[in-house]
Structures are given as structure tokens and as C-alpha cells.
Amino acid sequence: GQQLNQSPQSMFIQEGEDVSMNCTSSSIFNTWLWYKQDPGEGPVLLIALYKAGELTSNGRLTAQFGITRKDSFLNISASIPSDVGIYFCAGQQLGSGNTGKLIFGQGTTLQVKP
Amino acid sequence: ETGVTQSPTHLIKTRGQQVTLRCSSQSGHNTVSWYQQALGQGPQFIFQYYREEENGRGNFPPRFSGLQFPNYSSELNVNALELDDSALYLCASTSTGRHATNEQFFGPGTRLTVL
């Protein structure tokens, strides 16, 4: 199935460090969303982006919708142990003829060393 | 506000059997999408239901089918189970229409194991 290119695949960082991950696509999307998934759970929505160039924050998380509408990045500042999990980007195409289905990246696994 | 719920949480079946998974959408949401998440992968779109009809389908065979009920809850049915159907099945709800939001909220998933 179709997937976005998400990198890095995994990260192992020290508590307090900043984290950056990104997602690219060959297709244009109307919306970019970032989710976090813990083991055995469903993805939890972190940030939704609706306009090219938009920069949105949610606490220590900041995400941007790329100008070309083909990419997005997520930054986590001052990481803490509870940031551990798998982060997914998802692109969405809306409008006539589109269901608004989400196309996901492969995920970035984040581990934080106390 | 009640979130998305799914049942059962875990299920073990054998090849060739049939399975039904259930989802209750978040209150106020009228659209349900189903996704399959294989181990180590991102979720893959199966199909979406809106107004009790299928409203788009991903690259899944016809043995994957669904229903949506008047209360917006939904079922995913899989016939003739294959080993590769083993995965986490996720349901996501959103609102479509005049007060639409683009955001999809996921349930905890049903872990299906096919032996």
C-alpha cells in the first residue's frame, strides 16, 4: 500500500534533548497530521496542520506543513521519558471524490534514556 | 465526550474462518474509517463508511466488507481468513458534512491473530 517516507526510522536520545523527524511525499496533501502510538494502543492525534507553511505548537511539540504541501516535520523539545513511543505522520487529501483517507508514514520509534 | 471504542480487544482465529470486528464512533462523529496495521508498519486504509454506505476503499480484496448502522457504529467483516490478515485493526471516526473536521480519532484497536 501507499506510504509516506518518514525519517528517521528510530531514535535513541538522552532525556532533555530535542528531537526532529520529518515526512515526505510525492503527492500533495491538504492536511498533515501527526500521531503518537504506544504499544498495544491506537494512534493518538498530536497536531493537525491545514495550510501550507503553517507552524503549530502543542506544548513541547511543534509541527510544520511544508510550503510545497509534500512534506511536514515534527519537533519535540526537551524530551522526557514519557515521549517514548512510535510517531506517525499522515497525509490527507480532501475535496470532491476524496474520502479523506489517511496515508501514513512508516513511523519513527523514539526511545529516551533518563 | 465518549471516545472511539472497539471490540473485542484480542481475537484468535484459524485460516478459512470468518471474523467480525466492531467499532463505536466518538459522539458527534458520523463517519468511520477502518485501517489495518501490520507489525512494524503504519496503518493502511481499508474503507470508510458514511451515511451507512461505503465511501471509498483501499487496496483490499472483497472478502473485507463492512457495515455502518444508524447510530454510526460500524462492523468490519473478514471472510476466508488468511495468515497475512494477522494485524491490529483500527477504527477511526470523524465528522463529515457541514461541521466537518479533518481530524480522525482512533480507537484502541483489535489485535487479530490468524493461525
JSON list of C-alpha atoms in Angstrom, two decimals:
[
{"chain": "A", "resi": 1, "resn": "GLY", "atom": "CA", "xyz": [0.00, 0.00, 0.00]},
{"chain": "A", "resi": 2, "resn": "GLN", "atom": "CA", "xyz": [0.93, 3.64, -0.37]},
{"chain": "A", "resi": 3, "resn": "GLN", "atom": "CA", "xyz": [3.11, 5.06, 2.40]},
{"chain": "A", "resi": 4, "resn": "LEU", "atom": "CA", "xyz": [4.90, 8.29, 3.07]},
{"chain": "A", "resi": 5, "resn": "ASN", "atom": "CA", "xyz": [8.66, 8.44, 3.56]},
{"chain": "A", "resi": 6, "resn": "GLN", "atom": "CA", "xyz": [9.27, 9.11, 7.22]},
{"chain": "A", "resi": 7, "resn": "SER", "atom": "CA", "xyz": [12.68, 9.54, 8.80]},
{"chain": "A", "resi": 8, "resn": "PRO", "atom": "CA", "xyz": [14.49, 8.66, 10.85]},
{"chain": "A", "resi": 9, "resn": "GLN", "atom": "CA", "xyz": [13.20, 5.15, 11.39]},
{"chain": "A", "resi": 10, "resn": "SER", "atom": "CA", "xyz": [14.32, 5.17, 15.01]},
{"chain": "A", "resi": 11, "resn": "MET", "atom": "CA", "xyz": [16.00, 7.47, 17.51]},
{"chain": "A", "resi": 12, "resn": "PHE", "atom": "CA", "xyz": [17.64, 6.83, 20.87]},
{"chain": "A", "resi": 13, "resn": "ILE", "atom": "CA", "xyz": [18.25, 10.07, 22.74]},
{"chain": "A", "resi": 14, "resn": "GLN", "atom": "CA", "xyz": [19.09, 11.41, 26.15]},
{"chain": "A", "resi": 15, "resn": "GLU", "atom": "CA", "xyz": [16.39, 12.97, 28.28]},
{"chain": "A", "resi": 16, "resn": "GLY", "atom": "CA", "xyz": [16.34, 16.73, 27.75]},
{"chain": "A", "resi": 17, "resn": "GLU", "atom": "CA", "xyz": [17.47, 16.58, 24.13]},
{"chain": "A", "resi": 18, "resn": "ASP", "atom": "CA", "xyz": [15.42, 17.96, 21.26]},
{"chain": "A", "resi": 19, "resn": "VAL", "atom": "CA", "xyz": [14.07, 15.62, 18.58]},
{"chain": "A", "resi": 20, "resn": "SER", "atom": "CA", "xyz": [13.25, 16.23, 14.94]},
{"chain": "A", "resi": 21, "resn": "MET", "atom": "CA", "xyz": [11.55, 13.91, 12.46]},
{"chain": "A", "resi": 22, "resn": "ASN", "atom": "CA", "xyz": [10.13, 14.51, 9.01]},
{"chain": "A", "resi": 23, "resn": "CYS", "atom": "CA", "xyz": [7.89, 13.10, 6.37]},
{"chain": "A", "resi": 24, "resn": "THR", "atom": "CA", "xyz": [7.96, 13.49, 2.59]},
{"chain": "A", "resi": 25, "resn": "SER", "atom": "CA", "xyz": [5.63, 12.51, -0.20]},
{"chain": "A", "resi": 26, "resn": "SER", "atom": "CA", "xyz": [5.45, 12.57, -3.98]},
{"chain": "A", "resi": 27, "resn": "SER", "atom": "CA", "xyz": [1.80, 13.66, -3.66]},
{"chain": "A", "resi": 28, "resn": "ILE", "atom": "CA", "xyz": [0.28, 16.92, -2.46]},
{"chain": "A", "resi": 29, "resn": "PHE", "atom": "CA", "xyz": [-1.85, 16.79, 0.67]},
{"chain": "A", "resi": 30, "resn": "ASN", "atom": "CA", "xyz": [-4.47, 19.21, 2.04]},
{"chain": "A", "resi": 31, "resn": "THR", "atom": "CA", "xyz": [-3.82, 18.20, 5.62]},
{"chain": "A", "resi": 32, "resn": "TRP", "atom": "CA", "xyz": [-0.92, 16.76, 7.56]},
{"chain": "A", "resi": 33, "resn": "LEU", "atom": "CA", "xyz": [-1.44, 15.07, 10.91]},
{"chain": "A", "resi": 34, "resn": "TRP", "atom": "CA", "xyz": [0.99, 13.72, 13.47]},
{"chain": "A", "resi": 35, "resn": "TYR", "atom": "CA", "xyz": [0.08, 10.82, 15.75]},
{"chain": "A", "resi": 36, "resn": "LYS", "atom": "CA", "xyz": [1.81, 9.01, 18.62]},
{"chain": "A", "resi": 37, "resn": "GLN", "atom": "CA", "xyz": [1.18, 5.32, 19.25]},
{"chain": "A", "resi": 38, "resn": "ASP", "atom": "CA", "xyz": [2.08, 3.42, 22.40]},
{"chain": "A", "resi": 39, "resn": "PRO", "atom": "CA", "xyz": [2.42, -0.39, 22.35]},
{"chain": "A", "resi": 40, "resn": "GLY", "atom": "CA", "xyz": [-0.95, -2.12, 22.11]},
{"chain": "A", "resi": 41, "resn": "GLU", "atom": "CA", "xyz": [-2.82, 1.16, 21.70]},
{"chain": "A", "resi": 42, "resn": "GLY", "atom": "CA", "xyz": [-4.34, 3.10, 18.84]},
{"chain": "A", "resi": 43, "resn": "PRO", "atom": "CA", "xyz": [-2.67, 6.24, 17.45]},
{"chain": "A", "resi": 44, "resn": "VAL", "atom": "CA", "xyz": [-3.36, 9.43, 19.40]},
{"chain": "A", "resi": 45, "resn": "LEU", "atom": "CA", "xyz": [-3.60, 12.71, 17.48]},
{"chain": "A", "resi": 46, "resn": "LEU", "atom": "CA", "xyz": [-0.91, 15.21, 18.46]},
{"chain": "A", "resi": 47, "resn": "ILE", "atom": "CA", "xyz": [-1.12, 18.01, 15.90]},
{"chain": "A", "resi": 48, "resn": "ALA", "atom": "CA", "xyz": [-3.16, 18.72, 12.75]},
{"chain": "A", "resi": 49, "resn": "LEU", "atom": "CA", "xyz": [-1.95, 21.13, 10.05]},
{"chain": "A", "resi": 50, "resn": "TYR", "atom": "CA", "xyz": [-4.25, 22.63, 7.43]},
{"chain": "A", "resi": 51, "resn": "LYS", "atom": "CA", "xyz": [-2.34, 25.23, 5.40]},
{"chain": "A", "resi": 52, "resn": "ALA", "atom": "CA", "xyz": [0.95, 25.22, 3.54]},
{"chain": "A", "resi": 53, "resn": "GLY", "atom": "CA", "xyz": [3.58, 26.93, 5.66]},
{"chain": "A", "resi": 54, "resn": "GLU", "atom": "CA", "xyz": [1.53, 26.58, 8.86]},
{"chain": "A", "resi": 55, "resn": "LEU", "atom": "CA", "xyz": [3.53, 26.18, 12.05]},
{"chain": "A", "resi": 56, "resn": "THR", "atom": "CA", "xyz": [1.58, 24.80, 15.02]},
{"chain": "A", "resi": 57, "resn": "SER", "atom": "CA", "xyz": [2.61, 24.00, 18.57]},
{"chain": "A", "resi": 58, "resn": "ASN", "atom": "CA", "xyz": [1.14, 21.71, 21.20]},
{"chain": "A", "resi": 59, "resn": "GLY", "atom": "CA", "xyz": [3.16, 22.09, 24.39]},
{"chain": "A", "resi": 60, "resn": "ARG", "atom": "CA", "xyz": [6.69, 20.89, 23.67]},
{"chain": "A", "resi": 61, "resn": "LEU", "atom": "CA", "xyz": [5.68, 19.71, 20.21]},
{"chain": "A", "resi": 62, "resn": "THR", "atom": "CA", "xyz": [5.93, 21.86, 17.09]},
{"chain": "A", "resi": 63, "resn": "ALA", "atom": "CA", "xyz": [4.96, 20.78, 13.59]},
{"chain": "A", "resi": 64, "resn": "GLN", "atom": "CA", "xyz": [5.09, 22.49, 10.22]},
{"chain": "A", "resi": 65, "resn": "PHE", "atom": "CA", "xyz": [3.21, 21.95, 6.96]},
{"chain": "A", "resi": 66, "resn": "GLY", "atom": "CA", "xyz": [5.75, 22.30, 4.14]},
{"chain": "A", "resi": 67, "resn": "ILE", "atom": "CA", "xyz": [5.35, 25.06, 1.55]},
{"chain": "A", "resi": 68, "resn": "THR", "atom": "CA", "xyz": [5.25, 22.54, -1.29]},
{"chain": "A", "resi": 69, "resn": "ARG", "atom": "CA", "xyz": [2.46, 20.63, 0.57]},
{"chain": "A", "resi": 70, "resn": "LYS", "atom": "CA", "xyz": [4.54, 17.49, 0.07]},
{"chain": "A", "resi": 71, "resn": "ASP", "atom": "CA", "xyz": [6.30, 17.41, 3.42]},
{"chain": "A", "resi": 72, "resn": "SER", "atom": "CA", "xyz": [5.98, 18.05, 7.12]},
{"chain": "A", "resi": 73, "resn": "PHE", "atom": "CA", "xyz": [8.19, 17.91, 10.18]},
{"chain": "A", "resi": 74, "resn": "LEU", "atom": "CA", "xyz": [7.68, 17.41, 13.91]},
{"chain": "A", "resi": 75, "resn": "ASN", "atom": "CA", "xyz": [9.97, 18.72, 16.63]},
{"chain": "A", "resi": 76, "resn": "ILE", "atom": "CA", "xyz": [9.89, 17.69, 20.27]},
{"chain": "A", "resi": 77, "resn": "SER", "atom": "CA", "xyz": [11.79, 19.95, 22.63]},
{"chain": "A", "resi": 78, "resn": "ALA", "atom": "CA", "xyz": [13.34, 18.93, 25.96]},
{"chain": "A", "resi": 79, "resn": "SER", "atom": "CA", "xyz": [12.34, 15.26, 25.66]},
{"chain": "A", "resi": 80, "resn": "ILE", "atom": "CA", "xyz": [11.13, 13.35, 28.71]},
{"chain": "A", "resi": 81, "resn": "PRO", "atom": "CA", "xyz": [10.75, 9.59, 29.30]},
{"chain": "A", "resi": 82, "resn": "SER", "atom": "CA", "xyz": [7.02, 9.62, 28.55]},
{"chain": "A", "resi": 83, "resn": "ASP", "atom": "CA", "xyz": [7.79, 10.79, 25.00]},
{"chain": "A", "resi": 84, "resn": "VAL", "atom": "CA", "xyz": [8.79, 7.19, 24.26]},
{"chain": "A", "resi": 85, "resn": "GLY", "atom": "CA", "xyz": [6.64, 5.65, 21.54]},
{"chain": "A", "resi": 86, "resn": "ILE", "atom": "CA", "xyz": [6.14, 5.49, 17.79]},
{"chain": "A", "resi": 87, "resn": "TYR", "atom": "CA", "xyz": [5.37, 8.71, 15.95]},
{"chain": "A", "resi": 88, "resn": "PHE", "atom": "CA", "xyz": [3.49, 8.62, 12.66]},
{"chain": "A", "resi": 89, "resn": "CYS", "atom": "CA", "xyz": [2.90, 11.30, 10.10]},
{"chain": "A", "resi": 90, "resn": "ALA", "atom": "CA", "xyz": [-0.23, 11.07, 7.97]},
{"chain": "A", "resi": 91, "resn": "GLY", "atom": "CA", "xyz": [-1.26, 12.97, 4.87]},
{"chain": "A", "resi": 92, "resn": "GLN", "atom": "CA", "xyz": [-4.85, 13.56, 3.88]},
{"chain": "A", "resi": 93, "resn": "GLN", "atom": "CA", "xyz": [-6.44, 14.61, 0.59]},
{"chain": "A", "resi": 94, "resn": "LEU", "atom": "CA", "xyz": [-9.84, 16.23, 0.86]},
{"chain": "A", "resi": 95, "resn": "GLY", "atom": "CA", "xyz": [-12.33, 17.60, -1.61]},
{"chain": "A", "resi": 96, "resn": "SER", "atom": "CA", "xyz": [-14.61, 16.17, -4.25]},
{"chain": "A", "resi": 97, "resn": "GLY", "atom": "CA", "xyz": [-14.01, 12.49, -4.86]},
{"chain": "A", "resi": 98, "resn": "ASN", "atom": "CA", "xyz": [-11.70, 12.07, -1.89]},
{"chain": "A", "resi": 99, "resn": "THR", "atom": "CA", "xyz": [-12.67, 10.19, 1.24]},
{"chain": "A", "resi": 100, "resn": "GLY", "atom": "CA", "xyz": [-10.17, 11.94, 3.43]},
{"chain": "A", "resi": 101, "resn": "LYS", "atom": "CA", "xyz": [-8.37, 8.65, 3.96]},
{"chain": "A", "resi": 102, "resn": "LEU", "atom": "CA", "xyz": [-5.08, 8.94, 5.79]},
{"chain": "A", "resi": 103, "resn": "ILE", "atom": "CA", "xyz": [-1.83, 7.87, 4.16]},
{"chain": "A", "resi": 104, "resn": "PHE", "atom": "CA", "xyz": [0.69, 7.04, 6.88]},
{"chain": "A", "resi": 105, "resn": "GLY", "atom": "CA", "xyz": [4.45, 7.05, 7.12]},
{"chain": "A", "resi": 106, "resn": "GLN", "atom": "CA", "xyz": [6.34, 4.01, 8.39]},
{"chain": "A", "resi": 107, "resn": "GLY", "atom": "CA", "xyz": [6.76, 5.57, 11.82]},
{"chain": "A", "resi": 108, "resn": "THR", "atom": "CA", "xyz": [9.67, 6.86, 13.91]},
{"chain": "A", "resi": 109, "resn": "THR", "atom": "CA", "xyz": [10.40, 4.89, 17.06]},
{"chain": "A", "resi": 110, "resn": "LEU", "atom": "CA", "xyz": [11.64, 7.17, 19.83]},
{"chain": "A", "resi": 111, "resn": "GLN", "atom": "CA", "xyz": [13.46, 5.92, 22.91]},
{"chain": "A", "resi": 112, "resn": "VAL", "atom": "CA", "xyz": [14.53, 8.31, 25.66]},
{"chain": "A", "resi": 113, "resn": "LYS", "atom": "CA", "xyz": [17.30, 7.48, 28.11]},
{"chain": "A", "resi": 114, "resn": "PRO", "atom": "CA", "xyz": [16.72, 9.02, 31.55]},
{"chain": "B", "resi": 1, "resn": "GLU", "atom": "CA", "xyz": [-17.48, 13.06, 25.38]},
{"chain": "B", "resi": 2, "resn": "THR", "atom": "CA", "xyz": [-17.10, 9.33, 24.64]},
{"chain": "B", "resi": 3, "resn": "GLY", "atom": "CA", "xyz": [-14.11, 8.30, 22.56]},
{"chain": "B", "resi": 4, "resn": "VAL", "atom": "CA", "xyz": [-13.88, 5.62, 19.90]},
{"chain": "B", "resi": 5, "resn": "THR", "atom": "CA", "xyz": [-14.32, 2.12, 21.28]},
{"chain": "B", "resi": 6, "resn": "GLN", "atom": "CA", "xyz": [-13.61, -1.22, 19.63]},
{"chain": "B", "resi": 7, "resn": "SER", "atom": "CA", "xyz": [-14.39, -4.82, 20.47]},
{"chain": "B", "resi": 8, "resn": "PRO", "atom": "CA", "xyz": [-13.04, -7.34, 21.02]},
{"chain": "B", "resi": 9, "resn": "THR", "atom": "CA", "xyz": [-9.53, -6.29, 22.07]},
{"chain": "B", "resi": 10, "resn": "HIS", "atom": "CA", "xyz": [-7.95, -9.58, 21.01]},
{"chain": "B", "resi": 11, "resn": "LEU", "atom": "CA", "xyz": [-9.08, -12.41, 18.78]},
{"chain": "B", "resi": 12, "resn": "ILE", "atom": "CA", "xyz": [-7.54, -15.67, 17.62]},
{"chain": "B", "resi": 13, "resn": "LYS", "atom": "CA", "xyz": [-8.90, -17.42, 14.54]},
{"chain": "B", "resi": 14, "resn": "THR", "atom": "CA", "xyz": [-7.76, -20.15, 12.16]},
{"chain": "B", "resi": 15, "resn": "ARG", "atom": "CA", "xyz": [-7.30, -19.93, 8.43]},
{"chain": "B", "resi": 16, "resn": "GLY", "atom": "CA", "xyz": [-10.54, -20.01, 6.46]},
{"chain": "B", "resi": 17, "resn": "GLN", "atom": "CA", "xyz": [-12.69, -18.73, 9.31]},
{"chain": "B", "resi": 18, "resn": "GLN", "atom": "CA", "xyz": [-14.68, -15.54, 9.32]},
{"chain": "B", "resi": 19, "resn": "VAL", "atom": "CA", "xyz": [-14.41, -12.65, 11.81]},
{"chain": "B", "resi": 20, "resn": "THR", "atom": "CA", "xyz": [-16.48, -9.60, 12.75]},
{"chain": "B", "resi": 21, "resn": "LEU", "atom": "CA", "xyz": [-14.93, -6.60, 14.48]},
{"chain": "B", "resi": 22, "resn": "ARG", "atom": "CA", "xyz": [-16.96, -3.78, 15.97]},
{"chain": "B", "resi": 23, "resn": "CYS", "atom": "CA", "xyz": [-16.48, -0.06, 16.43]},
{"chain": "B", "resi": 24, "resn": "SER", "atom": "CA", "xyz": [-18.44, 2.69, 18.13]},
{"chain": "B", "resi": 25, "resn": "SER", "atom": "CA", "xyz": [-17.61, 6.15, 16.88]},
{"chain": "B", "resi": 26, "resn": "GLN", "atom": "CA", "xyz": [-16.86, 9.15, 19.05]},
{"chain": "B", "resi": 27, "resn": "SER", "atom": "CA", "xyz": [-20.00, 11.05, 19.99]},
{"chain": "B", "resi": 28, "resn": "GLY", "atom": "CA", "xyz": [-20.89, 13.62, 17.33]},
{"chain": "B", "resi": 29, "resn": "HIS", "atom": "CA", "xyz": [-18.98, 11.76, 14.61]},
{"chain": "B", "resi": 30, "resn": "ASN", "atom": "CA", "xyz": [-20.85, 10.31, 11.60]},
{"chain": "B", "resi": 31, "resn": "THR", "atom": "CA", "xyz": [-18.01, 8.78, 9.57]},
{"chain": "B", "resi": 32, "resn": "VAL", "atom": "CA", "xyz": [-15.99, 5.68, 10.34]},
{"chain": "B", "resi": 33, "resn": "SER", "atom": "CA", "xyz": [-12.82, 4.51, 8.63]},
{"chain": "B", "resi": 34, "resn": "TRP", "atom": "CA", "xyz": [-11.09, 1.17, 9.10]},
{"chain": "B", "resi": 35, "resn": "TYR", "atom": "CA", "xyz": [-7.34, 0.61, 8.91]},
{"chain": "B", "resi": 36, "resn": "GLN", "atom": "CA", "xyz": [-5.12, -2.46, 9.04]},
{"chain": "B", "resi": 37, "resn": "GLN", "atom": "CA", "xyz": [-1.77, -2.13, 10.80]},
{"chain": "B", "resi": 38, "resn": "ALA", "atom": "CA", "xyz": [0.73, -4.93, 10.31]},
{"chain": "B", "resi": 39, "resn": "LEU", "atom": "CA", "xyz": [3.54, -5.27, 12.82]},
{"chain": "B", "resi": 40, "resn": "GLY", "atom": "CA", "xyz": [6.17, -2.55, 12.36]},
{"chain": "B", "resi": 41, "resn": "GLN", "atom": "CA", "xyz": [4.14, -0.69, 9.72]},
{"chain": "B", "resi": 42, "resn": "GLY", "atom": "CA", "xyz": [1.91, 2.34, 9.54]},
{"chain": "B", "resi": 43, "resn": "PRO", "atom": "CA", "xyz": [-1.84, 1.80, 9.28]},
{"chain": "B", "resi": 44, "resn": "GLN", "atom": "CA", "xyz": [-3.27, 1.06, 5.80]},
{"chain": "B", "resi": 45, "resn": "PHE", "atom": "CA", "xyz": [-6.72, 2.34, 4.79]},
{"chain": "B", "resi": 46, "resn": "ILE", "atom": "CA", "xyz": [-9.29, -0.43, 4.24]},
{"chain": "B", "resi": 47, "resn": "PHE", "atom": "CA", "xyz": [-12.52, 1.53, 3.68]},
{"chain": "B", "resi": 48, "resn": "GLN", "atom": "CA", "xyz": [-14.72, 4.29, 5.01]},
{"chain": "B", "resi": 49, "resn": "TYR", "atom": "CA", "xyz": [-18.43, 4.38, 5.88]},
{"chain": "B", "resi": 50, "resn": "TYR", "atom": "CA", "xyz": [-20.63, 7.45, 5.76]},
{"chain": "B", "resi": 51, "resn": "ARG", "atom": "CA", "xyz": [-24.43, 7.51, 5.81]},
{"chain": "B", "resi": 52, "resn": "GLU", "atom": "CA", "xyz": [-24.43, 3.72, 6.11]},
{"chain": "B", "resi": 53, "resn": "GLU", "atom": "CA", "xyz": [-22.68, 3.28, 2.76]},
{"chain": "B", "resi": 54, "resn": "GLU", "atom": "CA", "xyz": [-19.12, 2.51, 1.73]},
{"chain": "B", "resi": 55, "resn": "ASN", "atom": "CA", "xyz": [-17.48, 5.82, 0.82]},
{"chain": "B", "resi": 56, "resn": "GLY", "atom": "CA", "xyz": [-14.14, 4.79, -0.58]},
{"chain": "B", "resi": 57, "resn": "ARG", "atom": "CA", "xyz": [-11.96, 1.70, -0.40]},
{"chain": "B", "resi": 58, "resn": "GLY", "atom": "CA", "xyz": [-8.27, 0.96, -0.24]},
{"chain": "B", "resi": 59, "resn": "ASN", "atom": "CA", "xyz": [-6.40, -1.89, -1.90]},
{"chain": "B", "resi": 60, "resn": "PHE", "atom": "CA", "xyz": [-8.15, -4.73, -0.05]},
{"chain": "B", "resi": 61, "resn": "PRO", "atom": "CA", "xyz": [-9.99, -7.71, -1.58]},
{"chain": "B", "resi": 62, "resn": "PRO", "atom": "CA", "xyz": [-13.79, -8.11, -1.46]},
{"chain": "B", "resi": 63, "resn": "ARG", "atom": "CA", "xyz": [-13.57, -10.58, 1.42]},
{"chain": "B", "resi": 64, "resn": "PHE", "atom": "CA", "xyz": [-13.09, -7.45, 3.54]},
{"chain": "B", "resi": 65, "resn": "SER", "atom": "CA", "xyz": [-16.54, -5.92, 3.94]},
{"chain": "B", "resi": 66, "resn": "GLY", "atom": "CA", "xyz": [-18.27, -3.61, 6.35]},
{"chain": "B", "resi": 67, "resn": "LEU", "atom": "CA", "xyz": [-21.45, -2.10, 7.64]},
{"chain": "B", "resi": 68, "resn": "GLN", "atom": "CA", "xyz": [-22.47, 1.13, 9.28]},
{"chain": "B", "resi": 69, "resn": "PHE", "atom": "CA", "xyz": [-25.56, 1.39, 11.45]},
{"chain": "B", "resi": 70, "resn": "PRO", "atom": "CA", "xyz": [-27.95, 4.32, 12.01]},
{"chain": "B", "resi": 71, "resn": "ASN", "atom": "CA", "xyz": [-26.16, 5.18, 15.25]},
{"chain": "B", "resi": 72, "resn": "TYR", "atom": "CA", "xyz": [-22.91, 5.48, 13.19]},
{"chain": "B", "resi": 73, "resn": "SER", "atom": "CA", "xyz": [-21.31, 2.42, 14.75]},
{"chain": "B", "resi": 74, "resn": "SER", "atom": "CA", "xyz": [-19.64, 0.08, 12.30]},
{"chain": "B", "resi": 75, "resn": "GLU", "atom": "CA", "xyz": [-18.53, -3.50, 11.70]},
{"chain": "B", "resi": 76, "resn": "LEU", "atom": "CA", "xyz": [-15.63, -4.90, 9.74]},
{"chain": "B", "resi": 77, "resn": "ASN", "atom": "CA", "xyz": [-16.10, -8.43, 8.42]},
{"chain": "B", "resi": 78, "resn": "VAL", "atom": "CA", "xyz": [-13.32, -10.55, 7.00]},
{"chain": "B", "resi": 79, "resn": "ASN", "atom": "CA", "xyz": [-14.13, -13.86, 5.29]},
{"chain": "B", "resi": 80, "resn": "ALA", "atom": "CA", "xyz": [-11.83, -16.76, 4.44]},
{"chain": "B", "resi": 81, "resn": "LEU", "atom": "CA", "xyz": [-9.11, -15.57, 6.80]},
{"chain": "B", "resi": 82, "resn": "GLU", "atom": "CA", "xyz": [-5.51, -15.86, 5.67]},
{"chain": "B", "resi": 83, "resn": "LEU", "atom": "CA", "xyz": [-2.35, -15.85, 7.78]},
{"chain": "B", "resi": 84, "resn": "ASP", "atom": "CA", "xyz": [-1.43, -12.40, 6.41]},
{"chain": "B", "resi": 85, "resn": "ASP", "atom": "CA", "xyz": [-4.63, -10.98, 7.88]},
{"chain": "B", "resi": 86, "resn": "SER", "atom": "CA", "xyz": [-2.97, -11.09, 11.29]},
{"chain": "B", "resi": 87, "resn": "ALA", "atom": "CA", "xyz": [-2.71, -7.43, 12.30]},
{"chain": "B", "resi": 88, "resn": "LEU", "atom": "CA", "xyz": [-4.05, -4.67, 14.51]},
{"chain": "B", "resi": 89, "resn": "TYR", "atom": "CA", "xyz": [-7.35, -3.42, 13.09]},
{"chain": "B", "resi": 90, "resn": "LEU", "atom": "CA", "xyz": [-8.04, 0.20, 13.86]},
{"chain": "B", "resi": 91, "resn": "CYS", "atom": "CA", "xyz": [-11.24, 2.14, 13.61]},
{"chain": "B", "resi": 92, "resn": "ALA", "atom": "CA", "xyz": [-11.18, 5.93, 13.28]},
{"chain": "B", "resi": 93, "resn": "SER", "atom": "CA", "xyz": [-14.08, 8.33, 13.45]},
{"chain": "B", "resi": 94, "resn": "THR", "atom": "CA", "xyz": [-14.58, 11.85, 12.17]},
{"chain": "B", "resi": 95, "resn": "SER", "atom": "CA", "xyz": [-17.42, 14.16, 11.27]},
{"chain": "B", "resi": 96, "resn": "THR", "atom": "CA", "xyz": [-18.32, 14.81, 7.63]},
{"chain": "B", "resi": 97, "resn": "GLY", "atom": "CA", "xyz": [-20.63, 17.47, 6.35]},
{"chain": "B", "resi": 98, "resn": "ARG", "atom": "CA", "xyz": [-21.47, 20.99, 7.37]},
{"chain": "B", "resi": 99, "resn": "HIS", "atom": "CA", "xyz": [-19.49, 20.90, 10.59]},
{"chain": "B", "resi": 100, "resn": "ALA", "atom": "CA", "xyz": [-16.77, 18.66, 9.22]},
{"chain": "B", "resi": 101, "resn": "THR", "atom": "CA", "xyz": [-13.36, 18.38, 10.74]},
{"chain": "B", "resi": 102, "resn": "ASN", "atom": "CA", "xyz": [-10.48, 16.69, 9.01]},
{"chain": "B", "resi": 103, "resn": "GLU", "atom": "CA", "xyz": [-9.20, 15.05, 12.13]},
{"chain": "B", "resi": 104, "resn": "GLN", "atom": "CA", "xyz": [-9.65, 11.32, 12.58]},
{"chain": "B", "resi": 105, "resn": "PHE", "atom": "CA", "xyz": [-9.63, 9.89, 16.08]},
{"chain": "B", "resi": 106, "resn": "PHE", "atom": "CA", "xyz": [-8.63, 6.28, 16.57]},
{"chain": "B", "resi": 107, "resn": "GLY", "atom": "CA", "xyz": [-9.88, 3.55, 18.84]},
{"chain": "B", "resi": 108, "resn": "PRO", "atom": "CA", "xyz": [-7.54, 1.20, 20.73]},
{"chain": "B", "resi": 109, "resn": "GLY", "atom": "CA", "xyz": [-7.74, -1.45, 18.00]},
{"chain": "B", "resi": 110, "resn": "THR", "atom": "CA", "xyz": [-8.48, -5.16, 17.80]},
{"chain": "B", "resi": 111, "resn": "ARG", "atom": "CA", "xyz": [-5.48, -7.47, 17.63]},
{"chain": "B", "resi": 112, "resn": "LEU", "atom": "CA", "xyz": [-6.36, -10.35, 15.25]},
{"chain": "B", "resi": 113, "resn": "THR", "atom": "CA", "xyz": [-4.15, -13.41, 15.11]},
{"chain": "B", "resi": 114, "resn": "VAL", "atom": "CA", "xyz": [-4.77, -15.98, 12.37]},
{"chain": "B", "resi": 115, "resn": "LEU", "atom": "CA", "xyz": [-3.24, -19.42, 12.94]}
]
